[in-house]
CSV table of C-alpha atoms in Angstrom, one decimal:
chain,number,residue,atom,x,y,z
A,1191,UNK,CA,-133.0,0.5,-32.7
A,1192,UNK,CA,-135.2,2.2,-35.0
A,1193,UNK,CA,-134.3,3.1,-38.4
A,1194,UNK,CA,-135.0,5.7,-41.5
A,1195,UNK,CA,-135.0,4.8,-44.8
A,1196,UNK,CA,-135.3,7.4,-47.8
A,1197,UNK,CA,-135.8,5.5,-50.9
A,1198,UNK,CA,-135.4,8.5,-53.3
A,1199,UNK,CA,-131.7,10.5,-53.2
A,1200,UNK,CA,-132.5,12.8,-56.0
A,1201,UNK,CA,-135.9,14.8,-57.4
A,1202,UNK,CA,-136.4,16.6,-59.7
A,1203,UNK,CA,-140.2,18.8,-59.9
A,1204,UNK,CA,-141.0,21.8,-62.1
A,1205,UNK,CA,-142.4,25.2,-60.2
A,1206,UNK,CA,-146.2,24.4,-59.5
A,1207,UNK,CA,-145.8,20.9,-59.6
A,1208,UNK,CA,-146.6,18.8,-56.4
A,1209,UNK,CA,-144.2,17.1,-55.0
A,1210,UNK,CA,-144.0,14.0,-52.5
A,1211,UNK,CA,-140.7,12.4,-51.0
A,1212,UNK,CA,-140.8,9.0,-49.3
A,1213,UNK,CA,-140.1,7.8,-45.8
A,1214,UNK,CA,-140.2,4.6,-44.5
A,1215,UNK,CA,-139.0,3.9,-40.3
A,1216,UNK,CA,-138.3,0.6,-38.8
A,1217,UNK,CA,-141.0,-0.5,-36.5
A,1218,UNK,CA,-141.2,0.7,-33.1
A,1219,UNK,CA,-143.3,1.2,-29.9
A,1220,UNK,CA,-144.5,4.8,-30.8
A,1221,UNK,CA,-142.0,6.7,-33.5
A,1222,UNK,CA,-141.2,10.3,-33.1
A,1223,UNK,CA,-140.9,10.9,-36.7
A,1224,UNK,CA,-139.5,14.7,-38.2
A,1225,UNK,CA,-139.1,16.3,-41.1
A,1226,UNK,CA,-136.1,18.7,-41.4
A,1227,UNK,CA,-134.9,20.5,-44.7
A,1228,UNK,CA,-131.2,21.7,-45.2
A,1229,UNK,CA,-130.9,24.7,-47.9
A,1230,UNK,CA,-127.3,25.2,-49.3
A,1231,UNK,CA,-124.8,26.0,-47.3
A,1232,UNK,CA,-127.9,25.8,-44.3
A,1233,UNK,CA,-127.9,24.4,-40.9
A,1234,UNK,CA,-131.4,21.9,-40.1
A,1235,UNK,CA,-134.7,23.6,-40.0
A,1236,UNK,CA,-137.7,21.6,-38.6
A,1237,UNK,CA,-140.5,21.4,-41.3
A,1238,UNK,CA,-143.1,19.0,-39.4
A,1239,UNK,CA,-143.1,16.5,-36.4
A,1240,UNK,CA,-145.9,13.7,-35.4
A,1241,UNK,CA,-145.9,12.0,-32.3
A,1242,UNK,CA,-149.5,11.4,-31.6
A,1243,UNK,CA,-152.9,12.7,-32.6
A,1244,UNK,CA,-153.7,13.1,-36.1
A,1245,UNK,CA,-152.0,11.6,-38.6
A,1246,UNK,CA,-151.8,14.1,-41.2
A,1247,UNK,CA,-149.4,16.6,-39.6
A,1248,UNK,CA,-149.0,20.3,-41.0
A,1249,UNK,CA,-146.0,22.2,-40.8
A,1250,UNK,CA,-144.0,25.1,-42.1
A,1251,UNK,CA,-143.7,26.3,-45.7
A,1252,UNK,CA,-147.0,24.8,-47.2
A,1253,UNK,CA,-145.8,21.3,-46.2
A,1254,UNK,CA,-147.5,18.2,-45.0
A,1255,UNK,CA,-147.2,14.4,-43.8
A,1256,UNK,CA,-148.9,11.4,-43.5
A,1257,UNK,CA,-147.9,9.1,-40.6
A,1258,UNK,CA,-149.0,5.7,-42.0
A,1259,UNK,CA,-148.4,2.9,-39.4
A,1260,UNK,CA,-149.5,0.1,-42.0
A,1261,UNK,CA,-146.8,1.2,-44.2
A,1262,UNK,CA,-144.5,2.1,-41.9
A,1263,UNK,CA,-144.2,5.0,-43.8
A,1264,UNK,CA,-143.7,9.3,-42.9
A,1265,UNK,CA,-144.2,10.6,-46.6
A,1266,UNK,CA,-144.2,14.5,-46.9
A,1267,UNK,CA,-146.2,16.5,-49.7
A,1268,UNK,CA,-147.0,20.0,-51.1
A,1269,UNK,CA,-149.3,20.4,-53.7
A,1270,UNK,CA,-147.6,22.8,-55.2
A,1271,UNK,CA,-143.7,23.7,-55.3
A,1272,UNK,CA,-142.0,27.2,-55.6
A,1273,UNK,CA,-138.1,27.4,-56.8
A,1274,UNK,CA,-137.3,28.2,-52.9
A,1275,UNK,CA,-137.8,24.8,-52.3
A,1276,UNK,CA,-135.1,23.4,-53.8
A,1277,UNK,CA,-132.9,21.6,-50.8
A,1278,UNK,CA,-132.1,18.9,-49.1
A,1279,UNK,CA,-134.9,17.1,-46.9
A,1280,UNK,CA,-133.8,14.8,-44.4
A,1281,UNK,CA,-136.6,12.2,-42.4
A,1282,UNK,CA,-135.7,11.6,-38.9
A,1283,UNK,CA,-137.2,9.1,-36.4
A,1284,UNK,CA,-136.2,9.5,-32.5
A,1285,UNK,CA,-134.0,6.8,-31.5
A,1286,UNK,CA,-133.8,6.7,-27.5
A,1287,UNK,CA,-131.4,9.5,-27.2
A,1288,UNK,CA,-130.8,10.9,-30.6
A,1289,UNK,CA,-131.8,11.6,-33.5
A,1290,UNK,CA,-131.8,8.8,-36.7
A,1291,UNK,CA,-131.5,10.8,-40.1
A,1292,UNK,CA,-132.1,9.0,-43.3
A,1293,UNK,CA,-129.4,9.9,-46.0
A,1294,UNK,CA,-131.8,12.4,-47.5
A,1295,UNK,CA,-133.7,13.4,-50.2
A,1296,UNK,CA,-132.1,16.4,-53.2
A,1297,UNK,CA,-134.8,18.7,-54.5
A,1298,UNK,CA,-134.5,20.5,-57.6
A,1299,UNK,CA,-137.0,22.4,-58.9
A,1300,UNK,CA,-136.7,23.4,-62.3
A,1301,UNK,CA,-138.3,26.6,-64.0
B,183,UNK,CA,-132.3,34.7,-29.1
B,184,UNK,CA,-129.4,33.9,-31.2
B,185,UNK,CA,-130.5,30.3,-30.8
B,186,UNK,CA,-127.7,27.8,-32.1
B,187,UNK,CA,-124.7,29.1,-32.1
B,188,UNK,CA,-121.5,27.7,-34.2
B,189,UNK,CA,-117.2,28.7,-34.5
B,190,UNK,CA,-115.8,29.0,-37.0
B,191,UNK,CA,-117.6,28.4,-40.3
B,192,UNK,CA,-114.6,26.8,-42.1
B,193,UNK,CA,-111.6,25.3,-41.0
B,194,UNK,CA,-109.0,23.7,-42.7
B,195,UNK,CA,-106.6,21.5,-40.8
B,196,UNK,CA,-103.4,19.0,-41.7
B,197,UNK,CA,-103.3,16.0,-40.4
B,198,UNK,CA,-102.5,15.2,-37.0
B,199,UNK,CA,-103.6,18.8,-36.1
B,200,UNK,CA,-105.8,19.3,-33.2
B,201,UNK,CA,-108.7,22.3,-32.7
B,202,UNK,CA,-112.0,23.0,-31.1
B,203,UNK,CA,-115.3,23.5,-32.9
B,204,UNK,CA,-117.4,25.6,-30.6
B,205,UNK,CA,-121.2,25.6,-30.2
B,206,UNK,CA,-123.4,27.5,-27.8
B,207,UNK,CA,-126.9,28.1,-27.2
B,208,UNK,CA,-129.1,30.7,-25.3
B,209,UNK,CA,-132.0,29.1,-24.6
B,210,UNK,CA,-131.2,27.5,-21.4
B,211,UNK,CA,-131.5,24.0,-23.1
B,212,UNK,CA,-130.6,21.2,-21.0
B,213,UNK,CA,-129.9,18.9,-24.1
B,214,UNK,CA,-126.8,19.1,-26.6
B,215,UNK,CA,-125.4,17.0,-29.4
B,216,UNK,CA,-123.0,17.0,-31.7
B,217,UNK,CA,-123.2,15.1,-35.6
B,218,UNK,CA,-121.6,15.0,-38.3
B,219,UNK,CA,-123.0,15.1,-42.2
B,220,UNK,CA,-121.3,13.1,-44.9
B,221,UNK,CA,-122.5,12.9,-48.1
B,222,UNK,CA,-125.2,10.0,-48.4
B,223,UNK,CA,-125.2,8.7,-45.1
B,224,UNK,CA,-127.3,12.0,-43.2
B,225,UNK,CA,-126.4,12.9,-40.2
B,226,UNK,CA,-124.6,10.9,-37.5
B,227,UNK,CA,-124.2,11.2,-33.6
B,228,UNK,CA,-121.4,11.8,-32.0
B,229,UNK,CA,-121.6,12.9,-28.7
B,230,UNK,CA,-123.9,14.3,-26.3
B,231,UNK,CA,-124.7,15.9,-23.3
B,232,UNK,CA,-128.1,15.6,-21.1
B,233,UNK,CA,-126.9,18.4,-18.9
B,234,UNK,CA,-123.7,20.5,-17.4
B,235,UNK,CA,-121.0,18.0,-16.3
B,236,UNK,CA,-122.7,14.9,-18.6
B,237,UNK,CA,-121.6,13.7,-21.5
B,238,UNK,CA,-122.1,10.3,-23.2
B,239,UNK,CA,-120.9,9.1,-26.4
B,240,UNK,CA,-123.1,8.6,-29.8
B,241,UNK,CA,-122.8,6.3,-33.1
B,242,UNK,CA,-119.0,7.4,-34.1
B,243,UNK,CA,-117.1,9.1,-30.8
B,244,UNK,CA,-113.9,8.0,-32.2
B,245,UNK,CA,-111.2,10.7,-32.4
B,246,UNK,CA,-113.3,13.4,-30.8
B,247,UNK,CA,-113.7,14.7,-27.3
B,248,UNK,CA,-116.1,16.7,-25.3
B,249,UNK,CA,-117.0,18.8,-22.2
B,250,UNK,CA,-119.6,20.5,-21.1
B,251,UNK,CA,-118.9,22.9,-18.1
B,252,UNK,CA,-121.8,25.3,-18.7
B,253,UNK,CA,-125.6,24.9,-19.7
B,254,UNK,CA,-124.6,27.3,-22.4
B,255,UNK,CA,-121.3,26.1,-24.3
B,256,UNK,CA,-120.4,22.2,-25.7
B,257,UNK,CA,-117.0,22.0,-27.5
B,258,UNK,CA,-115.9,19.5,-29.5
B,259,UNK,CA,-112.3,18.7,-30.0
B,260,UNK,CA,-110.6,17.3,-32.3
B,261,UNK,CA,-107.2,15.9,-30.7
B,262,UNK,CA,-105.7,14.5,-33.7
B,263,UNK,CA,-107.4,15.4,-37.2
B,264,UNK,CA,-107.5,12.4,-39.9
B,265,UNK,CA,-108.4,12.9,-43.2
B,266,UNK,CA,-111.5,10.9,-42.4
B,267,UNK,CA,-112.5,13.5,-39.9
B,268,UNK,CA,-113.5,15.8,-43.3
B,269,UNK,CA,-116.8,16.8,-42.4
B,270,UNK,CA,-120.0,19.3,-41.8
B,271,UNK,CA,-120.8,19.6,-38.0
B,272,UNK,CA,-123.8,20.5,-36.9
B,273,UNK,CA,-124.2,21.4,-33.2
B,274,UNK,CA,-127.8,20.5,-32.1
B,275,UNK,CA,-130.0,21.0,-28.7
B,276,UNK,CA,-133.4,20.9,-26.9
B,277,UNK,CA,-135.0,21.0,-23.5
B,278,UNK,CA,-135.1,17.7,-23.0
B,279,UNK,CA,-134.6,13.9,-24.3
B,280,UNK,CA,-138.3,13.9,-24.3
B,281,UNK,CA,-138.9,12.4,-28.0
B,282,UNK,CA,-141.2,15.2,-28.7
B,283,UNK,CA,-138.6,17.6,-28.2
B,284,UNK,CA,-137.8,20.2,-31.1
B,285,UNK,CA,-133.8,20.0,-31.6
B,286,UNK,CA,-132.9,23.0,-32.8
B,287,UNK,CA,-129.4,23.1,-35.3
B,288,UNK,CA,-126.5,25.3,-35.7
B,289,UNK,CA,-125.4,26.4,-38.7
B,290,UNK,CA,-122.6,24.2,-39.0
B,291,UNK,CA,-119.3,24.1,-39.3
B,292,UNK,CA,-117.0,22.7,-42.8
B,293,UNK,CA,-114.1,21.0,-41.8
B,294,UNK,CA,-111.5,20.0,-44.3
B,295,UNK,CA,-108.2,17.9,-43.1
B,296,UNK,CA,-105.5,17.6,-45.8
């Protein structure tokens, strides 16, 4: 079964800074990999997806993420951060029939 | 649309009470699923449903049921709360099991069991 991992629980960025959270999935044939972000309070909202194709993916909100099969790694970015950004980001690889959630990543984003 | 659909917000049971948590969707998606969130472990399967009249269970089934009569509607119940059933539910769904599928999430629902 494949796995998520999310090596950091807590970050913490000032407005304008970039900011980069780590992902790293258990090997598999061909990972659907997400990235969802939870606001407080907030259901799930789908930042980015790869499945194929190119491996720097674009999404929503300024966002970006580099599949890296090498590294087994899913790590997203934005080069620059704005205090709505403070939440919870979750990494999610698809596992046969569901979804796999790391135990996600807190973003605060000081002034 | 109103998309993901979720009832109530917040609920506070005792123990050994039962109740439903309901979920709907309007956009004819084939695809539900139920998980819970607990603090430092993400989010966690439950059940699911592939389509009206289908259910299979998910990574932690124990002490909940579910149905799904309609396309539109997938309740999960709760027969006998436990203190361990203290949780944020998110009701989740998509077209298909296709891996590339969007799954679109509820708001959620805060349950605590005293």
């Amino acid at each position: 079964a494949q796995s998520v991992t999310q090596p950091d629980i807590h970050i913490t960025v000032s407005e304008g800074a970039s900011l980069e959270l780590r992902c790293n999935y258990s090997y598999g044939a061909t990972p659907y990999l997400f990235w969802y972000v939870q606001s407080p309070g907030q259901g799930l909202q789908l930042l980015l997806k790869y499945f194929s194709g190119d491996t720097l993916v674009q999404g929503i909100k300024g966002f970006e993420a580099e599949f890296k099969r090498s590294q087994s790694s899913f790590n997203l970015r934005k080069p620059s951060v704005h205090w709505s950004d403070a939440a919870e980001y979750f990494c999610a690889v698809w596992n046969d029939y569901k979804l796999s959630f790391g135990a996600g990543t807190t973003v605060t984003v000081r002034a | 649309n109103a998309g993901v659909t979720q009832t109530p917000k917040f609920q506070v049971l005792k123990t050994g009470q039962s109740m439903t948590l309901q979920c709907a969707q309007d956009m004819n998606h084939e695809y539900m699923s139920w998980y819970r969130q607990d603090p430092g472990m993400g989010l966690r399967l439950i059940h699911y449903s592939v389509g009206a009249g289908i259910t299979d269970q998910g990574e932690v089934p124990n002490g909940y049921n579910v149905s799904r009569s309609t396309t539109e509607d997938f309740p999960l119940r709760l027969l006998s709360a436990a203190p361990s059933q203290t949780s944020v539910y998110f009701c989740a769904s998509s077209y298909s099991l296709a891996g590339e599928e969007t799954q679109y999430f509820g708001p959620g629902t805060r349950l605590l069991v005293l």
